[in-house]
Coordinates of C-alpha atoms in Angstrom, one line a residue:
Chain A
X1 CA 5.8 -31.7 14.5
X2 CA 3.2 -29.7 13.3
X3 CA -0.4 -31.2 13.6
X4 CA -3.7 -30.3 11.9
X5 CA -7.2 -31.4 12.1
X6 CA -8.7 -32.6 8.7
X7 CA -12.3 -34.3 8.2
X8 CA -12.1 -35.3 11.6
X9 CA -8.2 -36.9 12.1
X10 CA -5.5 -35.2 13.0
X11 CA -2.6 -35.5 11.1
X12 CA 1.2 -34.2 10.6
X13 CA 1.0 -30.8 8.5
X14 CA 3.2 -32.1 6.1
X15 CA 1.5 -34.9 5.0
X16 CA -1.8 -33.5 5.2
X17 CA -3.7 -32.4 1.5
X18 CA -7.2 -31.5 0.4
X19 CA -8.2 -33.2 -3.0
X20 CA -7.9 -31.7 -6.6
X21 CA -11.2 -31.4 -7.0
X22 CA -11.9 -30.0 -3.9
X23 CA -14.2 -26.6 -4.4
X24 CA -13.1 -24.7 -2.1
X25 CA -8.9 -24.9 -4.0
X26 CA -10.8 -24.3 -7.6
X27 CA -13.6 -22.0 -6.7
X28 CA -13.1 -20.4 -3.3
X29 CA -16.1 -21.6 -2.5
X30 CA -16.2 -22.0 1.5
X31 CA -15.9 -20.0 4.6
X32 CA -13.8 -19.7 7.8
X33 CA -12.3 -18.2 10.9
X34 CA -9.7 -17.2 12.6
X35 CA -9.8 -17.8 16.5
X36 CA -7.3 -16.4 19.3
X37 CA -6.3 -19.5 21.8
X38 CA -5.6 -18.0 25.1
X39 CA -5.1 -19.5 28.6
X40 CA -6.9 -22.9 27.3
X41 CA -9.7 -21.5 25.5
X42 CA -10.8 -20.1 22.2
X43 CA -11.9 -16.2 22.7
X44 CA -15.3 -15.3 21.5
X45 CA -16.0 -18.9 20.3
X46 CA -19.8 -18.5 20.3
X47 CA -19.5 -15.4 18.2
X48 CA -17.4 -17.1 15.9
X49 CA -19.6 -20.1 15.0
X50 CA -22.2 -18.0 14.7
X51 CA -20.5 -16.0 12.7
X52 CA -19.5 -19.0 10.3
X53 CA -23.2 -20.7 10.4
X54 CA -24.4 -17.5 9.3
X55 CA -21.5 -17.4 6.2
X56 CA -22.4 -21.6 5.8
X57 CA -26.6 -20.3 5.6
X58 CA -25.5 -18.0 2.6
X59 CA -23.6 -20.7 0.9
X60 CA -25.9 -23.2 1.5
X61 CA -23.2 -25.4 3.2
X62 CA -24.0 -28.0 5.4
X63 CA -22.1 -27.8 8.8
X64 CA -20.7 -30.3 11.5
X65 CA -22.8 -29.8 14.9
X66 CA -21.2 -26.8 16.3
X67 CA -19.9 -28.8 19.6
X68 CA -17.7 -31.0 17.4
X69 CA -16.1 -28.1 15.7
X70 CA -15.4 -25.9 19.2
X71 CA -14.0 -29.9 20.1
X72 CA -11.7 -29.8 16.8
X73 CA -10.5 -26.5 17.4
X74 CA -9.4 -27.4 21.3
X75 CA -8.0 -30.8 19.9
X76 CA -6.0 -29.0 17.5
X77 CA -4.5 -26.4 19.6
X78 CA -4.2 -29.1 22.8
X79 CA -2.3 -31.7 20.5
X80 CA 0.3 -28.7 19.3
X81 CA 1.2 -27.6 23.0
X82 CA -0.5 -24.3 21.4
X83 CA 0.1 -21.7 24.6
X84 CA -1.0 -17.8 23.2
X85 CA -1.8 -18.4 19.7
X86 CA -4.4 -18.9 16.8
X87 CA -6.6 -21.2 15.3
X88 CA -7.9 -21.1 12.1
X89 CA -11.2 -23.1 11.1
X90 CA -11.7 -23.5 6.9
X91 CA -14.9 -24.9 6.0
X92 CA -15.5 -25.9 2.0
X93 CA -17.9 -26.9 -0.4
X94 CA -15.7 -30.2 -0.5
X95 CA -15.0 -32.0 -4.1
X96 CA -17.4 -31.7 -6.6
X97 CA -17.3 -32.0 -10.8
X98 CA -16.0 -29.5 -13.6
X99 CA -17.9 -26.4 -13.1
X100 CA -20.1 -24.2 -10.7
X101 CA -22.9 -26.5 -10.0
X102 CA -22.6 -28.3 -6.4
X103 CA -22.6 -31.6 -6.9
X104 CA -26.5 -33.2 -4.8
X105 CA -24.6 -34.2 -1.9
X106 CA -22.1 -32.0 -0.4
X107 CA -19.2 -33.3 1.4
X108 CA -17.8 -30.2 2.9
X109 CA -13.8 -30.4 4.3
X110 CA -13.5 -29.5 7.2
X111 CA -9.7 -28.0 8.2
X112 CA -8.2 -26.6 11.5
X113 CA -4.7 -25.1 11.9
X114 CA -2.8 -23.9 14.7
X115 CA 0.6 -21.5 15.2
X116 CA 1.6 -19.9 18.0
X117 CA 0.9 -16.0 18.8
X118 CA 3.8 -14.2 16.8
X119 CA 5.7 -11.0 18.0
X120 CA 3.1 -8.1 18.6
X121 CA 3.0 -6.1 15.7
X122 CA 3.5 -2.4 17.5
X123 CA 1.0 0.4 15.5
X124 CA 0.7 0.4 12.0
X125 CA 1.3 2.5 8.6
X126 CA -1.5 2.2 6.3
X127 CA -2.6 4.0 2.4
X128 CA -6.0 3.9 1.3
X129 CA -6.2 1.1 -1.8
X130 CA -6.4 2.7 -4.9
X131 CA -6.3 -0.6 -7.0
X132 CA -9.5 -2.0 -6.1
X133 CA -13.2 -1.3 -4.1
X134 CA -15.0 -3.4 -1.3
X135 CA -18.1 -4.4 -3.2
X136 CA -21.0 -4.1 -0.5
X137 CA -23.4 -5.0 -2.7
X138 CA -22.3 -8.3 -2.4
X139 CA -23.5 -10.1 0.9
X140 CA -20.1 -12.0 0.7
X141 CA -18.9 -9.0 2.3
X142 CA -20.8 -9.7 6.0
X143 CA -19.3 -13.3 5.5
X144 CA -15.4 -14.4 6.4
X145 CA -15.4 -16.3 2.8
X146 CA -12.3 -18.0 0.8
X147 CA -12.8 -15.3 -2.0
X148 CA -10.2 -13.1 -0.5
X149 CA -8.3 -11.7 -3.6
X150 CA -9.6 -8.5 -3.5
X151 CA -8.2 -7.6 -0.1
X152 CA -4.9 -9.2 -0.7
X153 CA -4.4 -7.4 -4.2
X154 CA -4.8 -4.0 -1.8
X155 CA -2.1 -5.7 0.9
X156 CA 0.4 -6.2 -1.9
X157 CA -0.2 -2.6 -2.7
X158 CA 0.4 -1.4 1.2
X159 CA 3.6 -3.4 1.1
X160 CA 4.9 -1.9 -2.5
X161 CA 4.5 1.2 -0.7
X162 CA 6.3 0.4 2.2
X163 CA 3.2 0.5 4.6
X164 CA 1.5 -2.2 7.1
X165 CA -2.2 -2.5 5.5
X166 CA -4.1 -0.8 3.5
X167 CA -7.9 0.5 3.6
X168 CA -10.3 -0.4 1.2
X169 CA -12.9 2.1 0.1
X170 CA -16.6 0.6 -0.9
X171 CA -17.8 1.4 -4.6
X172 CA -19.5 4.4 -3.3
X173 CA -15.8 5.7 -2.0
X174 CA -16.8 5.2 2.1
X175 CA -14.4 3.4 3.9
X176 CA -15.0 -0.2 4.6
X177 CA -12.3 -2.0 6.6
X178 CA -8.7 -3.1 6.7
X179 CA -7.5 -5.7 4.6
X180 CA -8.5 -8.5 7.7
X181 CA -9.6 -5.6 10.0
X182 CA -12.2 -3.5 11.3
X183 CA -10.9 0.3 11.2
X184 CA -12.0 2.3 14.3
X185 CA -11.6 5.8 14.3
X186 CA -12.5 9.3 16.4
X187 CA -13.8 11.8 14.4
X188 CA -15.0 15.3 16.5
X189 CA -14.5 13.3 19.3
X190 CA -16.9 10.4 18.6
X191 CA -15.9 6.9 18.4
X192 CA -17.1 5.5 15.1
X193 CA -16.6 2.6 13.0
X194 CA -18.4 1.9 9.2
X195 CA -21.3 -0.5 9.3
X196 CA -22.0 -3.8 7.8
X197 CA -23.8 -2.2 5.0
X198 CA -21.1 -0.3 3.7
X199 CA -18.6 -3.3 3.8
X200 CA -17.9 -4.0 6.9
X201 CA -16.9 -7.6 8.3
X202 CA -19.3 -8.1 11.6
X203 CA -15.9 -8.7 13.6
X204 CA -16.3 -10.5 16.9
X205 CA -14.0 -8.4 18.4
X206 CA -15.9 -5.3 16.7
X207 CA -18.7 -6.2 18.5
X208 CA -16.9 -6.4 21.6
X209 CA -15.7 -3.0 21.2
X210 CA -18.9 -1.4 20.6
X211 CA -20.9 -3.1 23.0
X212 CA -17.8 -2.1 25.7
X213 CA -16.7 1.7 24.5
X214 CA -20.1 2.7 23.0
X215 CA -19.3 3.1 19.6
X216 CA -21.1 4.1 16.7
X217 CA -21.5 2.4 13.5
X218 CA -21.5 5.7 10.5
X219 CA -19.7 5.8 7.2
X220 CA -16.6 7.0 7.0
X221 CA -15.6 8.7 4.2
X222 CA -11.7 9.4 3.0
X223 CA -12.0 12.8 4.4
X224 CA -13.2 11.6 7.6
X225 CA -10.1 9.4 8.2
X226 CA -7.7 12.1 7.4
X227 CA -9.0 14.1 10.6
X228 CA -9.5 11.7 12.5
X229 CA -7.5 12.0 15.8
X230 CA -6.9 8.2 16.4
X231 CA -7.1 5.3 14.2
X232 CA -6.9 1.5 15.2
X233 CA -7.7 -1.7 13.4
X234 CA -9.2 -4.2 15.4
X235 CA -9.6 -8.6 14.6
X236 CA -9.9 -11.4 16.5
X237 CA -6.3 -11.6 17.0
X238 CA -5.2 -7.9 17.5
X239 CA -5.8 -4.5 18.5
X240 CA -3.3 -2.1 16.6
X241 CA -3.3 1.2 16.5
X242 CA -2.8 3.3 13.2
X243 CA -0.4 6.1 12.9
X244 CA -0.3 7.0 9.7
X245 CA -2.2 7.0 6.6
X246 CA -0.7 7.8 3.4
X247 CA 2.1 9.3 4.7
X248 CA 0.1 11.2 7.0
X249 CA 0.5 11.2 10.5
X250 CA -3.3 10.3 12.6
X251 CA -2.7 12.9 15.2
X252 CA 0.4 13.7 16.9
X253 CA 1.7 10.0 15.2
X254 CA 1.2 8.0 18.4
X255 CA -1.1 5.2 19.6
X256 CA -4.2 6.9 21.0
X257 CA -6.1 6.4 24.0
X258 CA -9.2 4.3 22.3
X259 CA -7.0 2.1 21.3
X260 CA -5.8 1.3 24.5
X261 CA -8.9 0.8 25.7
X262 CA -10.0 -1.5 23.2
X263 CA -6.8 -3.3 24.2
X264 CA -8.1 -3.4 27.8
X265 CA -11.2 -4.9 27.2
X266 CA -9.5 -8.1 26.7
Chain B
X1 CA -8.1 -44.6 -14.5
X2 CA -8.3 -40.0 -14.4
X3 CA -4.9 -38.7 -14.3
X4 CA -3.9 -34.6 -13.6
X5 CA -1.1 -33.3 -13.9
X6 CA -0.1 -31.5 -10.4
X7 CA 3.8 -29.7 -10.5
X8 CA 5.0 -31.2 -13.2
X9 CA 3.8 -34.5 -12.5
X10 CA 1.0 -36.7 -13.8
X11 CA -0.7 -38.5 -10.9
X12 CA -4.0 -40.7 -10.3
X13 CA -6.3 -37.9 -9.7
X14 CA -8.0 -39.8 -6.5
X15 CA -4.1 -39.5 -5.2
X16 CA -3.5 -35.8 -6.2
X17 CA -3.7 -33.5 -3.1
X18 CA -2.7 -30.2 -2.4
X19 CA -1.0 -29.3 1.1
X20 CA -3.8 -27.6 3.8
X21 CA -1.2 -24.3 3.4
X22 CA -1.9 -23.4 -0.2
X23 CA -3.4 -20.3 -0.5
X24 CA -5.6 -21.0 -3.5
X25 CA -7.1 -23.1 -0.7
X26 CA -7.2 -20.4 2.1
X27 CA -7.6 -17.3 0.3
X28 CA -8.9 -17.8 -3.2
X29 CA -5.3 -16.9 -4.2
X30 CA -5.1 -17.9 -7.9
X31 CA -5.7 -18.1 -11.5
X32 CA -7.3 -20.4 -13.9
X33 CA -8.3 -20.7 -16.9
X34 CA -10.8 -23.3 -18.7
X35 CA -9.9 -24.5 -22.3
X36 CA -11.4 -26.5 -24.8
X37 CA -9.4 -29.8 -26.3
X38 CA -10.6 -30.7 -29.8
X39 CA -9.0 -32.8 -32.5
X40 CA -5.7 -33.2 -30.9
X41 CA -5.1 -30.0 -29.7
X42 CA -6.3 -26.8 -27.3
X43 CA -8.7 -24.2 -28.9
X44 CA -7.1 -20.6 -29.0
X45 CA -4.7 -21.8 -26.4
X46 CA -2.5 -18.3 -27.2
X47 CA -5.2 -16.1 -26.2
X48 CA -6.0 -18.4 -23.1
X49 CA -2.0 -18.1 -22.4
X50 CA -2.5 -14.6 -22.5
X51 CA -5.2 -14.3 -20.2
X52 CA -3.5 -16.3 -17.9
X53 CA -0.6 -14.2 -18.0
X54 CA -2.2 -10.8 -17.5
X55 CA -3.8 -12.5 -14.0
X56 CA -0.4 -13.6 -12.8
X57 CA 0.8 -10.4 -13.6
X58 CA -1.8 -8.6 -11.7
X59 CA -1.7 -11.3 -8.5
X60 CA 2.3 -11.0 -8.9
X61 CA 2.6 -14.8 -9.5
X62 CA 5.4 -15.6 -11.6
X63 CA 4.2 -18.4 -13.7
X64 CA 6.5 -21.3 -15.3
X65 CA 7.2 -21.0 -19.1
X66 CA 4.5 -20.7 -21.5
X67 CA 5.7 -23.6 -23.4
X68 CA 5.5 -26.1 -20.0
X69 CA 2.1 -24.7 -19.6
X70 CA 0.9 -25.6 -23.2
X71 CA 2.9 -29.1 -23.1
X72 CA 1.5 -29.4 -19.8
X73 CA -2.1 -29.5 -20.9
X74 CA -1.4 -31.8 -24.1
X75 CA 0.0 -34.2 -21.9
X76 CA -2.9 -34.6 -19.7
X77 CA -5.5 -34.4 -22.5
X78 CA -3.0 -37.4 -24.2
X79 CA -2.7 -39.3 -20.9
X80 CA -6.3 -39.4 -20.3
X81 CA -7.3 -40.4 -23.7
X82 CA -9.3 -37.1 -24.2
X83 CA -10.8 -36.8 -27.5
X84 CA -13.5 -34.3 -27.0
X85 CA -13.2 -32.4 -24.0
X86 CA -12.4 -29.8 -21.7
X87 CA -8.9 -28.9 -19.7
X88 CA -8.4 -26.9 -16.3
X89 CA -5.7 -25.5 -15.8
X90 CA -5.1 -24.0 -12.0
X91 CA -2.0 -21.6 -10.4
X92 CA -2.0 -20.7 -7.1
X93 CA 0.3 -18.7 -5.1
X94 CA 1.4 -22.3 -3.3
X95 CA 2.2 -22.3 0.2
X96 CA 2.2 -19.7 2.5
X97 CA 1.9 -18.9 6.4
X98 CA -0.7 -17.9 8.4
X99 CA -2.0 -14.1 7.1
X100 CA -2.6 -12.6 3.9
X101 CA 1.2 -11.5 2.9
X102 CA 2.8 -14.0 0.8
X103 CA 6.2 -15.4 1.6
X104 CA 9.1 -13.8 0.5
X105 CA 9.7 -16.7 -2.8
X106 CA 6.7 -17.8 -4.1
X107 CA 6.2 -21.5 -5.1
X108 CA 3.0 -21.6 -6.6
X109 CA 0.9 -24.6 -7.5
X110 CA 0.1 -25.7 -11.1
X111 CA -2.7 -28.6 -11.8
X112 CA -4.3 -29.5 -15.1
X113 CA -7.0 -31.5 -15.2
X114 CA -9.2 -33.2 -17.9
X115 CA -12.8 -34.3 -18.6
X116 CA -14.9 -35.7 -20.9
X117 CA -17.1 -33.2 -23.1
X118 CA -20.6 -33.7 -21.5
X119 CA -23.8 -33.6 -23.7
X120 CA -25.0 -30.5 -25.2
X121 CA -26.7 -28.3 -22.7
X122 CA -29.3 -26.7 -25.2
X123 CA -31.5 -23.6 -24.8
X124 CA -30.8 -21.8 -21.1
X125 CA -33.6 -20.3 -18.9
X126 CA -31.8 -17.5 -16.8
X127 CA -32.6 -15.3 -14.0
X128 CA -31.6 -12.0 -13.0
X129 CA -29.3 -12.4 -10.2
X130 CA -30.6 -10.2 -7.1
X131 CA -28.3 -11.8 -4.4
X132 CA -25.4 -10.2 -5.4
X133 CA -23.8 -7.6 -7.8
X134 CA -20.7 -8.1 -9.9
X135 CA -18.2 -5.7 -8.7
X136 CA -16.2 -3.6 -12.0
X137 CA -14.6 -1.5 -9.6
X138 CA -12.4 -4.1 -8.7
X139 CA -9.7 -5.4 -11.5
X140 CA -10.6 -8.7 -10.7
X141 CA -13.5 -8.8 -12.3
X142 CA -11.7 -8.9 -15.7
X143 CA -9.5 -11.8 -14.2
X144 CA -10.3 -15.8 -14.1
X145 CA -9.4 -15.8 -10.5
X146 CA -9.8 -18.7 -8.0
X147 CA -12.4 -16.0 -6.1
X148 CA -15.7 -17.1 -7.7
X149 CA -17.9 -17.1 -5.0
X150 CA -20.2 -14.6 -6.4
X151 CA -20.9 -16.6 -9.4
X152 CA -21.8 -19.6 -7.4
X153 CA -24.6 -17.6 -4.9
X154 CA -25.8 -16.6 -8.6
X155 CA -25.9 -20.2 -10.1
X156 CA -27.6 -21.2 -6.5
X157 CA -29.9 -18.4 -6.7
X158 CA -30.4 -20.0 -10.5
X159 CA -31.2 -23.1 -9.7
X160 CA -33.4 -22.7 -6.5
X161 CA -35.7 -21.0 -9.4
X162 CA -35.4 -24.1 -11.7
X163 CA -33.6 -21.8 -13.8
X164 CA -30.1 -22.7 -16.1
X165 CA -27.6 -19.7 -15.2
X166 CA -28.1 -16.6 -14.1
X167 CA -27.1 -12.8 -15.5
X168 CA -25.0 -10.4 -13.1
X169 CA -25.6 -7.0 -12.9
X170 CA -22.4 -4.6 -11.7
X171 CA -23.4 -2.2 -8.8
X172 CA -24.4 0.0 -11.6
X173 CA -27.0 -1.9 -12.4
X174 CA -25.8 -2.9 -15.7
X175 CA -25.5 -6.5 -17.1
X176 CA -22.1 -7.7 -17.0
X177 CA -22.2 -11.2 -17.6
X178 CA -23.6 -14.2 -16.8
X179 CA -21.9 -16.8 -13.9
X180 CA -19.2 -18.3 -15.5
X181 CA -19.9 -17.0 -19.7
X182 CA -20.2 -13.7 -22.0
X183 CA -23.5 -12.2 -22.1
X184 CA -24.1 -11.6 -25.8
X185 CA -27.4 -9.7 -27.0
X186 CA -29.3 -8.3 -30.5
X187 CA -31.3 -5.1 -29.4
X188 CA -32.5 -2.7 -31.8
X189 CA -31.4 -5.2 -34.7
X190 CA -27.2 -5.0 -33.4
X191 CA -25.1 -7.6 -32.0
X192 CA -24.3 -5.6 -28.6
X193 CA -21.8 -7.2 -25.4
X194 CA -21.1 -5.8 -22.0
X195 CA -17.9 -3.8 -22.1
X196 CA -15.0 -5.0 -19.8
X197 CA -15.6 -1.5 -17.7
X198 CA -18.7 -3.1 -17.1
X199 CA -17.2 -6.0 -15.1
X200 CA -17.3 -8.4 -18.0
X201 CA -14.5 -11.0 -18.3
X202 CA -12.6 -11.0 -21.7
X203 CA -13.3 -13.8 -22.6
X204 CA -12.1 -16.2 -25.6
X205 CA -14.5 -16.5 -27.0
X206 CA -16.0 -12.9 -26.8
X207 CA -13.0 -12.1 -28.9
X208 CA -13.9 -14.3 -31.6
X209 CA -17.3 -13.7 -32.0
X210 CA -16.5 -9.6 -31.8
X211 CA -13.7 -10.0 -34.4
X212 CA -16.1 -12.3 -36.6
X213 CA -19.6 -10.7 -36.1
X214 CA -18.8 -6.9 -35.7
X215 CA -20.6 -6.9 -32.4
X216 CA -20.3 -3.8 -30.2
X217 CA -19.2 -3.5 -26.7
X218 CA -22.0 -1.1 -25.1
X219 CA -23.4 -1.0 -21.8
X220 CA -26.7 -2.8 -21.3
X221 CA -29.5 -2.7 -18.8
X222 CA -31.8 -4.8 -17.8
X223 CA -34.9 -3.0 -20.1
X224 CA -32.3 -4.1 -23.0
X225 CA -31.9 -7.2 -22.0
X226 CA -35.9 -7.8 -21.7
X227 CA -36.6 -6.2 -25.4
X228 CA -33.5 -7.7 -27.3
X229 CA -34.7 -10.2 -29.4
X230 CA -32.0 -12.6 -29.0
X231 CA -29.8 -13.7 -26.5
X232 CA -26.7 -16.3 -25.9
X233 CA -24.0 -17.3 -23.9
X234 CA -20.4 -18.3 -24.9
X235 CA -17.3 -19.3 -23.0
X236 CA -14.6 -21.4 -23.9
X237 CA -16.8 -24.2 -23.8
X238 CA -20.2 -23.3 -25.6
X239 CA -22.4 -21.3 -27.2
X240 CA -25.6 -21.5 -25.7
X241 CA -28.9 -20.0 -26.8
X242 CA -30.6 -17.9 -24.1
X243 CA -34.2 -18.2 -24.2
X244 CA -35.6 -17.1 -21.4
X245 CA -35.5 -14.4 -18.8
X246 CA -36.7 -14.3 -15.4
X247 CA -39.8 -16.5 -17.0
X248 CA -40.3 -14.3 -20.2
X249 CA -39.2 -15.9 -23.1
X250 CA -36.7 -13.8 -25.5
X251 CA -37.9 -13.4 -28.9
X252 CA -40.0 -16.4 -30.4
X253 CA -38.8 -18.3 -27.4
X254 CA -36.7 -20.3 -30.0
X255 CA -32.6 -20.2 -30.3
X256 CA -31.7 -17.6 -32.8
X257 CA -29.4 -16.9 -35.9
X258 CA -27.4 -15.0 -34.2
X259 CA -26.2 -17.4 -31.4
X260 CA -26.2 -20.1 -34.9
X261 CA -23.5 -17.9 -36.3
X262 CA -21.3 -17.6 -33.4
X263 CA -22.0 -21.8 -32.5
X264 CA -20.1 -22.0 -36.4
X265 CA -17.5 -19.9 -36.0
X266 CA -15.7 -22.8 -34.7

């Protein structure tokens, strides 16, 4: 039986609900994360709660002390026999009335899940989204936030076209990111990935990368990603490499030698 | 005792919960729409249908009939004893597993809820927004999606000023709309409303006042919106005169004829 952890008690999955009024079902107004559990641990789990006090700061939401939420995430994954899997941590505005105003005392849920690590997901065919932008002009897009439609409208257009993921350009046309993924790619040579300020999700696993393989952070633009020898997407769960875009093979078509690395580094 | 009506089911609200694996919940993956209930029935429920439909369409939810939607929301407004008052009316995707890509058959999650019509809000004080930018590049912006969290670091910014509500501008720099209503505006002596290129939301209410006033949809910047000599807000809900900007009042500081007209269209 599937357990999750849910304002503090964990509870069977399937009788486990968040409130009608809760703001983060009405509004997507909350934030989260998405750990990897490995060998007893959570990977990176200082980067991600900074990460998500950082996202809670913008939203002006309150947070639990940050030891009782690394203790809800191992509670979680110890009470599901979790071996090699994820975690994910969802933290919302909680219940409030009709309309946008916050209610004067926030009562934020607090939510964490647990599945096992599914099948690796071998390298990746991905098109560039043509039916909508990454708005960097919007700080939401440095924070892991519920609002997630955009990048899930450009998903359901990879898979209508058959592919894995899709990029997402900014509103100036640079690239941004995968759907839930930092893109990577070598361009004359260089190992280069877009930075925050053209859309990019501060990734904890990006970070790794860079600080490890010496990356730098430069727009991309389209153009750049159809030279590019190598392509890989990067999260906290995965390092995949990318193969093809549009229909267009990233070098001779196989996983590249960055990728790998990145692989390596954890 | 508040009842809502949750998959075809009226429940006590405070009982009403919606599993921790919906993805309006984890992903903002959803529509909604806002309606007004006077005298026994829903104001321009068609074109609030319609709206609703066009979402779905664009998500790729499939939504139940038409006709269970609209008895749907009399029969909470009836069970509730609304007499004046506002419905919400909520589809999400429903449940899913971990990740962006929906499951295979979709079983999405329908809620209505009702309140009470709260007093009159009066006269609204508004800021410019400057923490974020409404983004027209993306088709969401002319959807009533679940993703809202722009609007609400808006009506934050808003009310750490002591201001009302807040105007958006697009990430051209033109006013698209305010956080959760239709900017409308008299400049140069015409009726004049964000086009939906703009990133404005066609709204209901919009439609009505366009249809009855012969306003014009035309971009507007920010100098426009300092010299017009009238502004106001609708949605479903309201009309309300704008009379103030970022501190300066608009016009004579006092609600104008225009806005009057619109308030008795209905």
């Amino acid at each position: 039986m599937t357990l999750v952890w849910l304002n503090g008690v964990l509870r069977p999955a399937a009788a486990a609900g968040v409130g009608v009024a809760d703001r983060g079902l009405l509004l997507g107004d909350g934030v989260f994360e998405t750990l990897c559990w490995r060998a007893g641990t959570v990977v990176r789990l200082d980067a991600h709660l900074a990460r998500l006090s950082v996202g809670a700061a913008l939203l002006g939401l309150p947070l639990p002390p940050m030891a009782d939420l690394a203790a809800a995430l191992a509670d979680t994954a110890t009470a599901n026999g979790l071996k090699d899997g994820s975690l994910r941590l969802t933290v919302t505005a909680g219940p409030g009335t009709r309309g946008l105003p916050r209610p004067a005392a926030l009562v934020p849920t607090v939510l964490v899940t647990a599945v096992p690590a599914g099948p690796s997901l071998g390298a990746a065919r991905v098109v560039v989204a043509g039916v909508t932008r990454r708005n960097e002009h919007s700080p939401l897009s440095r924070v892991k936030c519920l609002s997630y439609l955009d990048q899930i409208l450009a998903r359901n257009e990879a898979a209508a076209q058959g592919a894995d993921d899709a990029l997402l350009l900014n509103t100036a046309g640079q690239v941004a990111c995968a759907t839930a993924a930092t893109l990577f790619a070598v361009v004359d040579g260089a190992l280069v990935t877009p930075p925050l300020g053209a859309g990019a999700l501060p990734g904890t696993r990006r970070a790794a990368v860079l600080a490890a393989l010496g990356g730098e952070e430069r727009a991309l633009l389209p153009d750049d990603v159809a030279r590019a020898t190598e392509l890989f997407l990067t999260s906290s769960l995965m390092v995949r490499p990318v193969v093809a875009v549009d229909g267009r093979l990233v070098g001779d078509g196989r996983p590249g030698a960055m990728a790998a690395a990145a692989l390596g580094l954890t």
